[in-house]
Structures are given as C-alpha cells and as structure tokens.
mmCIF file of C-alpha atoms and ligand atoms in Angstrom:
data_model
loop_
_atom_site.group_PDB
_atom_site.id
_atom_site.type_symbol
_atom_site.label_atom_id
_atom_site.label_comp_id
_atom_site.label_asym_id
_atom_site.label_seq_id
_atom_site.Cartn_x
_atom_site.Cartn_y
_atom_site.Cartn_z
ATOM 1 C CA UNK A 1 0.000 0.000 0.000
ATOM 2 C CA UNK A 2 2.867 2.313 1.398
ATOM 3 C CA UNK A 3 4.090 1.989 -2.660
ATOM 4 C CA UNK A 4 1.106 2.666 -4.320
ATOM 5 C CA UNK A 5 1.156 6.168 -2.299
ATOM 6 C CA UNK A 6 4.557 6.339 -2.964
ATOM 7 C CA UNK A 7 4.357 6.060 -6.686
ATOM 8 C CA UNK A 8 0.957 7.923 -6.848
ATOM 9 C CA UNK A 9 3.187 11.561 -5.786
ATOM 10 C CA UNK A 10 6.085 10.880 -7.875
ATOM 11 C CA UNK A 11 3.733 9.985 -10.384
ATOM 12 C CA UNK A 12 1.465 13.656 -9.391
ATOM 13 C CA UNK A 13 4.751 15.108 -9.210
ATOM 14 C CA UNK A 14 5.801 14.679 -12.659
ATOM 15 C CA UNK A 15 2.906 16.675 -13.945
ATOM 16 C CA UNK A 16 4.263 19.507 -12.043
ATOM 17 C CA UNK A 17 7.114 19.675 -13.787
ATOM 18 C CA UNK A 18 6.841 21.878 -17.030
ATOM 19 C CA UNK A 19 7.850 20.044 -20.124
ATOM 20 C CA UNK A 20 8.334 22.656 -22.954
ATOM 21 C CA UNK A 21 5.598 22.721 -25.780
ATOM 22 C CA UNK A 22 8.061 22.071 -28.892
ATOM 23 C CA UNK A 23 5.499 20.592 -31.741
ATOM 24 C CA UNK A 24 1.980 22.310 -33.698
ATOM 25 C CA UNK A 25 -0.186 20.461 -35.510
ATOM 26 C CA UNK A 26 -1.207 21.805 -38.870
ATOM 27 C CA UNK A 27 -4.811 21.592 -39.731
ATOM 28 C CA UNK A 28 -6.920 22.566 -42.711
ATOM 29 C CA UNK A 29 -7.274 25.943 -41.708
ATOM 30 C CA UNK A 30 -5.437 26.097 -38.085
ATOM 31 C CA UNK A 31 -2.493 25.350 -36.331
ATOM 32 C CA UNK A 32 -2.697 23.708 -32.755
ATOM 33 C CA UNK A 33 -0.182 23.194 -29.848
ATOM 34 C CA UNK A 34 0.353 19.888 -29.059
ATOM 35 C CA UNK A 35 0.478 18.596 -25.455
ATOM 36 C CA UNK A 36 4.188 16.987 -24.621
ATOM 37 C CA UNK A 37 2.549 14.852 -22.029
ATOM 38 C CA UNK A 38 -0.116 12.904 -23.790
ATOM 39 C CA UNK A 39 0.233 14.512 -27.244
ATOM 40 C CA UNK A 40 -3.132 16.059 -28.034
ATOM 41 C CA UNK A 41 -3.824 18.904 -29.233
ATOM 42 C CA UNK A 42 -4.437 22.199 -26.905
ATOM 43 C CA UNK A 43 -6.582 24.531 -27.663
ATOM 44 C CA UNK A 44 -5.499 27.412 -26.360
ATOM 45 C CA UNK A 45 -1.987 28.948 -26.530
ATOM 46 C CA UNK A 46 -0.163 29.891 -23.038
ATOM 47 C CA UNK A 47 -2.410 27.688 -21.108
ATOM 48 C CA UNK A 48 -0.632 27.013 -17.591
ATOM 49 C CA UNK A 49 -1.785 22.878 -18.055
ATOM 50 C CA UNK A 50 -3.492 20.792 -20.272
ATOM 51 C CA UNK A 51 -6.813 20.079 -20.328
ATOM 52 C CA UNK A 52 -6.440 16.523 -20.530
ATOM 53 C CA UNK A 53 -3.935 14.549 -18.501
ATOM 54 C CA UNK A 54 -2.791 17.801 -16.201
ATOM 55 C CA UNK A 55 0.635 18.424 -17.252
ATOM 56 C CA UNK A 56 2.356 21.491 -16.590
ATOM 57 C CA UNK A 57 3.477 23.218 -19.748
ATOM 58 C CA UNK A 58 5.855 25.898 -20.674
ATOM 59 C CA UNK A 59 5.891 27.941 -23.790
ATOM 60 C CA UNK A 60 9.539 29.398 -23.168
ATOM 61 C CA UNK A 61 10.307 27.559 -27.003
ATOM 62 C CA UNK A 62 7.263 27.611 -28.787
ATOM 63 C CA UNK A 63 7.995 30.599 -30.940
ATOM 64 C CA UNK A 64 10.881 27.948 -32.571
ATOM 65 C CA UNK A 65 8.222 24.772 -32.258
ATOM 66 C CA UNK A 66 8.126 22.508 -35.037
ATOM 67 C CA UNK A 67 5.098 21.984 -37.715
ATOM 68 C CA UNK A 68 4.551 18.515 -36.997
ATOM 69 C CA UNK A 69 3.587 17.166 -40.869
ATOM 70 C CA UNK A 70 -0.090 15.546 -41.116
ATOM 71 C CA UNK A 71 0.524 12.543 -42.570
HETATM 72 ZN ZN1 ZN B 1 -1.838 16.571 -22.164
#
C-alpha cells in the first residue's frame, strides 16, 4: 500500500514539472499546440496545463516549435 502512495506523488509530481511545448499540428485551416505529455492537441496557446492529462506546460520555445507534418 505504502508503494502505491509512494508512486501515486512521484507519479502527481511529474505533472508539475513543465515540459516545454516544442510541436503544432497543422490543420486545414489552423495550427494547434500539441500537449508533450499525452500529445493532443491544446486549444489554447499559453495555457498554464493541459486540459487533458494535467501536465504542466511551458511555452519558453514555442515561438521555434516545429510543424509537426499531417501525414
Ligand atoms: Zn496533455
């Protein structure tokens, strides 16, 4: 049990971390962030977390993000 808890916070703790937003996704008329953490995309710019799974994000690159090709 002790474990479970144990992994639950590092696990919390992780998603408190900011991981840098470094891709977009091109659309037919629109270009979306993409989450780092579970890969979807956002749909707002300079949101503090994703909607999604939580994670933290920072935009300190995105200005030099990569256009992720639809393919
Ligand atoms: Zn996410």
């Amino acid at each position: 049990m002790k474990a479970d808890i144990l992994e639950k916070s590092i696990f919390e703790l992780q998603f408190r971390i900011q991981k840098q937003v470094t891709e977009v996704r091109k659309t037919a008329n629109s270009y979306f962030p993409v989450c780092p953490g579970c890969n979807t995309s956002l749909e707002r710019e300079y949101q503090s977390y994703c909607d999604r799974c939580g994670q933290a994000l920072s935009w300190r690159g995105f200005r030099r993000a990569k256009v992720e090709k639809n393919t």
